[in-house]
């Protein structure tokens, strides 16, 4: 009975905390996994799936395959440049084989297109095809194909934060399914 009561108290405390943070949408429980460095296309310079449709409150979970990739938010107009204040995983997931021991997660907060790329300059990952989008507007001319075409010939810019400092998401242990 004592244990049950303390669980109730703990649950109430958690709920109170959540309702005090109105900017965070309630989680839907849906997880979208994106694999950075997937070899299904382009010899590993590829996100898979690279075109995701997600609802507000869905969780994006980025898994990192070999090499040294990032998930970096951009704008449609500047495919290989970090969006100021945007989401950045940091270079925290380099792995020689298999998946990195950690994943990078963030919650979808609106239905605006979220364009992203890999910031690895060595090998020109962004120019070569390591780009993607969440919630593309399918009625717009701003398609993923157009974003990729625009990336070719641009120069990759690193986020102004330290290469290891992530922002806009969480680094959490990669839990086996
Ligand atoms: C990954 O690349 C970044 C950026 O070039 C670099 O700072 C970092 O040291 C690299 N990490 C590893 C483990 O190679
Ligand atoms: Cu990369």
PDB file of C-alpha atoms and ligand atoms in Angstrom:
ATOM      1  CA  UNK A   1       0.000   0.000   0.000  1.00  0.00           C
ATOM      2  CA  UNK A   2       2.851   2.335   0.795  1.00  0.00           C
ATOM      3  CA  UNK A   3       4.498   1.488  -2.535  1.00  0.00           C
ATOM      4  CA  UNK A   4       1.220   2.049  -4.421  1.00  0.00           C
ATOM      5  CA  UNK A   5       0.743   5.439  -2.806  1.00  0.00           C
ATOM      6  CA  UNK A   6       4.254   6.552  -3.698  1.00  0.00           C
ATOM      7  CA  UNK A   7       3.702   5.497  -7.318  1.00  0.00           C
ATOM      8  CA  UNK A   8       0.588   7.692  -7.405  1.00  0.00           C
ATOM      9  CA  UNK A   9       2.539  10.598  -5.973  1.00  0.00           C
ATOM     10  CA  UNK A  10       5.308  10.078  -8.517  1.00  0.00           C
ATOM     11  CA  UNK A  11       2.826   9.889 -11.404  1.00  0.00           C
ATOM     12  CA  UNK A  12       1.124  13.074 -10.254  1.00  0.00           C
ATOM     13  CA  UNK A  13       4.475  14.818 -10.066  1.00  0.00           C
ATOM     14  CA  UNK A  14       5.339  13.743 -13.627  1.00  0.00           C
ATOM     15  CA  UNK A  15       1.966  14.878 -14.988  1.00  0.00           C
ATOM     16  CA  UNK A  16       2.338  18.187 -13.207  1.00  0.00           C
ATOM     17  CA  UNK A  17       5.741  18.663 -14.775  1.00  0.00           C
ATOM     18  CA  UNK A  18       4.479  17.862 -18.280  1.00  0.00           C
ATOM     19  CA  UNK A  19       1.543  20.260 -18.077  1.00  0.00           C
ATOM     20  CA  UNK A  20       3.916  22.999 -16.906  1.00  0.00           C
ATOM     21  CA  UNK A  21       5.776  22.787 -20.232  1.00  0.00           C
ATOM     22  CA  UNK A  22       3.171  23.738 -22.866  1.00  0.00           C
ATOM     23  CA  UNK A  23       5.694  24.003 -25.720  1.00  0.00           C
ATOM     24  CA  UNK A  24       6.358  20.254 -25.769  1.00  0.00           C
ATOM     25  CA  UNK A  25       3.575  18.442 -27.653  1.00  0.00           C
ATOM     26  CA  UNK A  26       2.182  15.353 -25.943  1.00  0.00           C
ATOM     27  CA  UNK A  27       3.989  12.265 -27.220  1.00  0.00           C
ATOM     28  CA  UNK A  28       2.028  10.085 -29.622  1.00  0.00           C
ATOM     29  CA  UNK A  29       4.212   7.051 -28.919  1.00  0.00           C
ATOM     30  CA  UNK A  30       5.021   6.730 -32.632  1.00  0.00           C
ATOM     31  CA  UNK A  31       8.734   6.378 -33.423  1.00  0.00           C
ATOM     32  CA  UNK A  32      10.232   6.963 -36.885  1.00  0.00           C
ATOM     33  CA  UNK A  33      13.698   5.470 -37.283  1.00  0.00           C
ATOM     34  CA  UNK A  34      16.013   7.093 -39.807  1.00  0.00           C
ATOM     35  CA  UNK A  35      19.291   5.331 -40.632  1.00  0.00           C
ATOM     36  CA  UNK A  36      22.223   7.635 -41.407  1.00  0.00           C
ATOM     37  CA  UNK A  37      24.709   5.842 -43.633  1.00  0.00           C
ATOM     38  CA  UNK A  38      22.278   3.292 -44.989  1.00  0.00           C
ATOM     39  CA  UNK A  39      23.738   1.267 -47.838  1.00  0.00           C
ATOM     40  CA  UNK A  40      20.414   0.749 -49.625  1.00  0.00           C
ATOM     41  CA  UNK A  41      21.547   3.549 -51.920  1.00  0.00           C
ATOM     42  CA  UNK A  42      24.656   5.553 -52.775  1.00  0.00           C
ATOM     43  CA  UNK A  43      27.162   3.294 -50.928  1.00  0.00           C
ATOM     44  CA  UNK A  44      26.293   4.570 -47.484  1.00  0.00           C
ATOM     45  CA  UNK A  45      26.021   8.284 -48.195  1.00  0.00           C
ATOM     46  CA  UNK A  46      22.288   8.098 -47.708  1.00  0.00           C
ATOM     47  CA  UNK A  47      19.563   8.497 -45.087  1.00  0.00           C
ATOM     48  CA  UNK A  48      16.927   5.765 -45.084  1.00  0.00           C
ATOM     49  CA  UNK A  49      14.096   6.551 -45.262  1.00  0.00           C
ATOM     50  CA  UNK A  50      15.005   9.984 -46.528  1.00  0.00           C
ATOM     51  CA  UNK A  51      11.423  11.214 -46.882  1.00  0.00           C
ATOM     52  CA  UNK A  52       9.358  10.800 -43.715  1.00  0.00           C
ATOM     53  CA  UNK A  53       5.827  11.917 -42.883  1.00  0.00           C
ATOM     54  CA  UNK A  54       5.412  12.422 -39.138  1.00  0.00           C
ATOM     55  CA  UNK A  55       2.713  13.848 -36.884  1.00  0.00           C
ATOM     56  CA  UNK A  56       3.141  16.385 -34.114  1.00  0.00           C
ATOM     57  CA  UNK A  57       4.317  14.502 -31.031  1.00  0.00           C
ATOM     58  CA  UNK A  58       5.971  11.690 -33.013  1.00  0.00           C
ATOM     59  CA  UNK A  59       9.547  10.843 -32.082  1.00  0.00           C
ATOM     60  CA  UNK A  60      12.338  10.806 -34.670  1.00  0.00           C
ATOM     61  CA  UNK A  61      15.142   8.398 -33.779  1.00  0.00           C
ATOM     62  CA  UNK A  62      18.286   8.666 -35.905  1.00  0.00           C
ATOM     63  CA  UNK A  63      20.494   5.558 -36.003  1.00  0.00           C
ATOM     64  CA  UNK A  64      24.054   5.937 -37.249  1.00  0.00           C
ATOM     65  CA  UNK A  65      25.764   3.368 -39.439  1.00  0.00           C
ATOM     66  CA  UNK A  66      29.508   3.297 -40.273  1.00  0.00           C
ATOM     67  CA  UNK A  67      31.527   6.427 -40.975  1.00  0.00           C
ATOM     68  CA  UNK A  68      31.128   9.663 -39.089  1.00  0.00           C
ATOM     69  CA  UNK A  69      27.765  11.219 -39.895  1.00  0.00           C
ATOM     70  CA  UNK A  70      25.494  13.863 -38.407  1.00  0.00           C
ATOM     71  CA  UNK A  71      21.868  14.865 -38.589  1.00  0.00           C
ATOM     72  CA  UNK A  72      21.869  18.638 -39.192  1.00  0.00           C
ATOM     73  CA  UNK A  73      18.803  20.757 -39.859  1.00  0.00           C
ATOM     74  CA  UNK A  74      18.996  23.088 -42.871  1.00  0.00           C
ATOM     75  CA  UNK A  75      16.633  25.351 -44.772  1.00  0.00           C
ATOM     76  CA  UNK A  76      15.335  24.382 -48.199  1.00  0.00           C
ATOM     77  CA  UNK A  77      17.240  27.288 -49.746  1.00  0.00           C
ATOM     78  CA  UNK A  78      20.621  26.332 -48.258  1.00  0.00           C
ATOM     79  CA  UNK A  79      20.826  22.518 -48.245  1.00  0.00           C
ATOM     80  CA  UNK A  80      24.308  22.089 -46.758  1.00  0.00           C
ATOM     81  CA  UNK A  81      24.228  24.905 -44.214  1.00  0.00           C
ATOM     82  CA  UNK A  82      22.976  24.607 -40.647  1.00  0.00           C
ATOM     83  CA  UNK A  83      19.747  26.398 -39.853  1.00  0.00           C
ATOM     84  CA  UNK A  84      20.395  28.916 -37.063  1.00  0.00           C
ATOM     85  CA  UNK A  85      19.196  27.366 -33.824  1.00  0.00           C
ATOM     86  CA  UNK A  86      18.235  24.221 -35.691  1.00  0.00           C
ATOM     87  CA  UNK A  87      18.555  20.585 -34.751  1.00  0.00           C
ATOM     88  CA  UNK A  88      22.133  19.202 -34.738  1.00  0.00           C
ATOM     89  CA  UNK A  89      23.211  15.763 -33.538  1.00  0.00           C
ATOM     90  CA  UNK A  90      26.882  16.672 -33.252  1.00  0.00           C
ATOM     91  CA  UNK A  91      29.626  14.325 -34.440  1.00  0.00           C
ATOM     92  CA  UNK A  92      28.961  11.881 -31.619  1.00  0.00           C
ATOM     93  CA  UNK A  93      28.143   8.728 -33.539  1.00  0.00           C
ATOM     94  CA  UNK A  94      31.217   7.650 -35.517  1.00  0.00           C
ATOM     95  CA  UNK A  95      31.321   3.876 -35.857  1.00  0.00           C
ATOM     96  CA  UNK A  96      33.526   1.513 -37.850  1.00  0.00           C
ATOM     97  CA  UNK A  97      31.031  -1.358 -37.937  1.00  0.00           C
ATOM     98  CA  UNK A  98      27.390  -1.851 -37.028  1.00  0.00           C
ATOM     99  CA  UNK A  99      25.264   0.847 -35.445  1.00  0.00           C
ATOM    100  CA  UNK A 100      26.598   3.551 -33.178  1.00  0.00           C
ATOM    101  CA  UNK A 101      25.983   2.768 -29.489  1.00  0.00           C
ATOM    102  CA  UNK A 102      23.792   5.869 -29.185  1.00  0.00           C
ATOM    103  CA  UNK A 103      20.911   7.301 -31.187  1.00  0.00           C
ATOM    104  CA  UNK A 104      19.793  10.901 -31.600  1.00  0.00           C
ATOM    105  CA  UNK A 105      16.137  11.669 -30.895  1.00  0.00           C
ATOM    106  CA  UNK A 106      13.817  14.653 -31.122  1.00  0.00           C
ATOM    107  CA  UNK A 107      10.070  15.257 -31.144  1.00  0.00           C
ATOM    108  CA  UNK A 108       8.142  16.708 -34.081  1.00  0.00           C
ATOM    109  CA  UNK A 109       6.646  20.006 -32.905  1.00  0.00           C
ATOM    110  CA  UNK A 110       4.913  21.218 -36.077  1.00  0.00           C
ATOM    111  CA  UNK A 111       4.043  20.127 -39.608  1.00  0.00           C
ATOM    112  CA  UNK A 112       6.485  22.432 -41.390  1.00  0.00           C
ATOM    113  CA  UNK A 113       8.976  20.689 -43.697  1.00  0.00           C
ATOM    114  CA  UNK A 114      12.161  19.862 -41.768  1.00  0.00           C
ATOM    115  CA  UNK A 115      15.104  19.707 -44.182  1.00  0.00           C
ATOM    116  CA  UNK A 116      18.355  18.124 -43.075  1.00  0.00           C
ATOM    117  CA  UNK A 117      21.764  16.895 -44.205  1.00  0.00           C
ATOM    118  CA  UNK A 118      24.963  15.292 -42.961  1.00  0.00           C
ATOM    119  CA  UNK A 119      27.700  17.798 -42.051  1.00  0.00           C
ATOM    120  CA  UNK A 120      30.639  15.510 -42.841  1.00  0.00           C
ATOM    121  CA  UNK A 121      32.905  17.500 -45.173  1.00  0.00           C
ATOM    122  CA  UNK A 122      35.316  14.632 -45.908  1.00  0.00           C
ATOM    123  CA  UNK A 123      33.759  12.927 -48.920  1.00  0.00           C
ATOM    124  CA  UNK A 124      31.185  15.703 -49.405  1.00  0.00           C
ATOM    125  CA  UNK A 125      28.298  13.802 -47.835  1.00  0.00           C
ATOM    126  CA  UNK A 126      25.715  16.558 -48.326  1.00  0.00           C
ATOM    127  CA  UNK A 127      26.585  17.188 -51.968  1.00  0.00           C
ATOM    128  CA  UNK A 128      26.702  13.454 -52.690  1.00  0.00           C
ATOM    129  CA  UNK A 129      23.194  12.704 -51.475  1.00  0.00           C
ATOM    130  CA  UNK A 130      23.163  12.661 -47.653  1.00  0.00           C
ATOM    131  CA  UNK A 131      20.097  14.844 -47.403  1.00  0.00           C
ATOM    132  CA  UNK A 132      16.512  14.268 -46.384  1.00  0.00           C
ATOM    133  CA  UNK A 133      13.231  15.787 -45.304  1.00  0.00           C
ATOM    134  CA  UNK A 134      10.516  15.242 -42.740  1.00  0.00           C
ATOM    135  CA  UNK A 135       7.041  16.460 -43.711  1.00  0.00           C
ATOM    136  CA  UNK A 136       7.740  17.651 -47.227  1.00  0.00           C
ATOM    137  CA  UNK A 137       4.815  19.660 -48.618  1.00  0.00           C
ATOM    138  CA  UNK A 138       3.859  17.425 -51.525  1.00  0.00           C
ATOM    139  CA  UNK A 139       1.921  20.275 -53.202  1.00  0.00           C
ATOM    140  CA  UNK A 140       5.018  22.483 -53.307  1.00  0.00           C
ATOM    141  CA  UNK A 141       7.850  22.757 -55.813  1.00  0.00           C
ATOM    142  CA  UNK A 142      10.174  22.331 -52.821  1.00  0.00           C
ATOM    143  CA  UNK A 143      10.711  18.625 -53.330  1.00  0.00           C
ATOM    144  CA  UNK A 144      13.457  16.418 -51.942  1.00  0.00           C
ATOM    145  CA  UNK A 145      14.733  15.991 -55.512  1.00  0.00           C
ATOM    146  CA  UNK A 146      14.991  19.783 -55.846  1.00  0.00           C
ATOM    147  CA  UNK A 147      16.758  19.986 -52.465  1.00  0.00           C
ATOM    148  CA  UNK A 148      19.278  17.342 -53.581  1.00  0.00           C
ATOM    149  CA  UNK A 149      19.852  19.113 -56.898  1.00  0.00           C
ATOM    150  CA  UNK A 150      20.466  22.358 -55.054  1.00  0.00           C
ATOM    151  CA  UNK A 151      22.943  20.656 -52.685  1.00  0.00           C
ATOM    152  CA  UNK A 152      25.219  19.729 -55.581  1.00  0.00           C
ATOM    153  CA  UNK A 153      27.812  22.447 -55.976  1.00  0.00           C
ATOM    154  CA  UNK A 154      27.233  24.034 -52.567  1.00  0.00           C
ATOM    155  CA  UNK A 155      29.794  24.049 -49.767  1.00  0.00           C
ATOM    156  CA  UNK A 156      29.069  22.289 -46.473  1.00  0.00           C
ATOM    157  CA  UNK A 157      29.085  24.615 -43.487  1.00  0.00           C
ATOM    158  CA  UNK A 158      29.526  23.294 -39.980  1.00  0.00           C
ATOM    159  CA  UNK A 159      27.193  24.405 -37.220  1.00  0.00           C
ATOM    160  CA  UNK A 160      28.770  27.234 -35.241  1.00  0.00           C
ATOM    161  CA  UNK A 161      28.543  25.172 -32.080  1.00  0.00           C
ATOM    162  CA  UNK A 162      31.385  22.798 -31.160  1.00  0.00           C
ATOM    163  CA  UNK A 163      31.479  19.738 -33.427  1.00  0.00           C
ATOM    164  CA  UNK A 164      30.404  17.520 -30.531  1.00  0.00           C
ATOM    165  CA  UNK A 165      27.686  19.777 -29.084  1.00  0.00           C
ATOM    166  CA  UNK A 166      24.253  18.611 -30.110  1.00  0.00           C
ATOM    167  CA  UNK A 167      21.203  20.845 -29.954  1.00  0.00           C
ATOM    168  CA  UNK A 168      17.471  20.417 -30.353  1.00  0.00           C
ATOM    169  CA  UNK A 169      17.459  16.731 -29.450  1.00  0.00           C
ATOM    170  CA  UNK A 170      18.783  14.056 -27.115  1.00  0.00           C
ATOM    171  CA  UNK A 171      21.608  11.530 -27.309  1.00  0.00           C
ATOM    172  CA  UNK A 172      20.337   8.316 -25.768  1.00  0.00           C
ATOM    173  CA  UNK A 173      21.573   4.702 -25.706  1.00  0.00           C
ATOM    174  CA  UNK A 174      20.648   2.655 -28.757  1.00  0.00           C
ATOM    175  CA  UNK A 175      18.233   0.033 -27.376  1.00  0.00           C
ATOM    176  CA  UNK A 176      18.023  -3.203 -29.361  1.00  0.00           C
ATOM    177  CA  UNK A 177      14.492  -3.725 -30.704  1.00  0.00           C
TER     178      UNK A 177
HETATM  179  C1  LIG B   1      34.128  13.107 -36.944  1.00  0.00           C
HETATM  180  O1  LIG B   1      34.214  14.250 -37.768  1.00  0.00           O
HETATM  181  C2  LIG B   1      34.312  15.462 -37.036  1.00  0.00           C
HETATM  182  C3  LIG B   1      34.240  16.604 -38.028  1.00  0.00           C
HETATM  183  O2  LIG B   1      35.183  16.485 -39.021  1.00  0.00           O
HETATM  184  C4  LIG B   1      35.586  15.471 -36.212  1.00  0.00           C
HETATM  185  O3  LIG B   1      35.640  16.644 -35.426  1.00  0.00           O
HETATM  186  C5  LIG B   1      35.596  14.245 -35.298  1.00  0.00           C
HETATM  187  O4  LIG B   1      36.836  14.178 -34.638  1.00  0.00           O
HETATM  188  C6  LIG B   1      35.372  12.986 -36.101  1.00  0.00           C
HETATM  189  N1  LIG B   1      35.253  11.868 -35.173  1.00  0.00           N
HETATM  190  C7  LIG B   1      35.885  10.709 -35.356  1.00  0.00           C
HETATM  191  C8  LIG B   1      35.717   9.700 -34.268  1.00  0.00           C
HETATM  192  O5  LIG B   1      36.559  10.464 -36.339  1.00  0.00           O
HETATM  193 CU1  LIG B   2      27.493  11.564 -43.589  1.00  0.00          CU
END
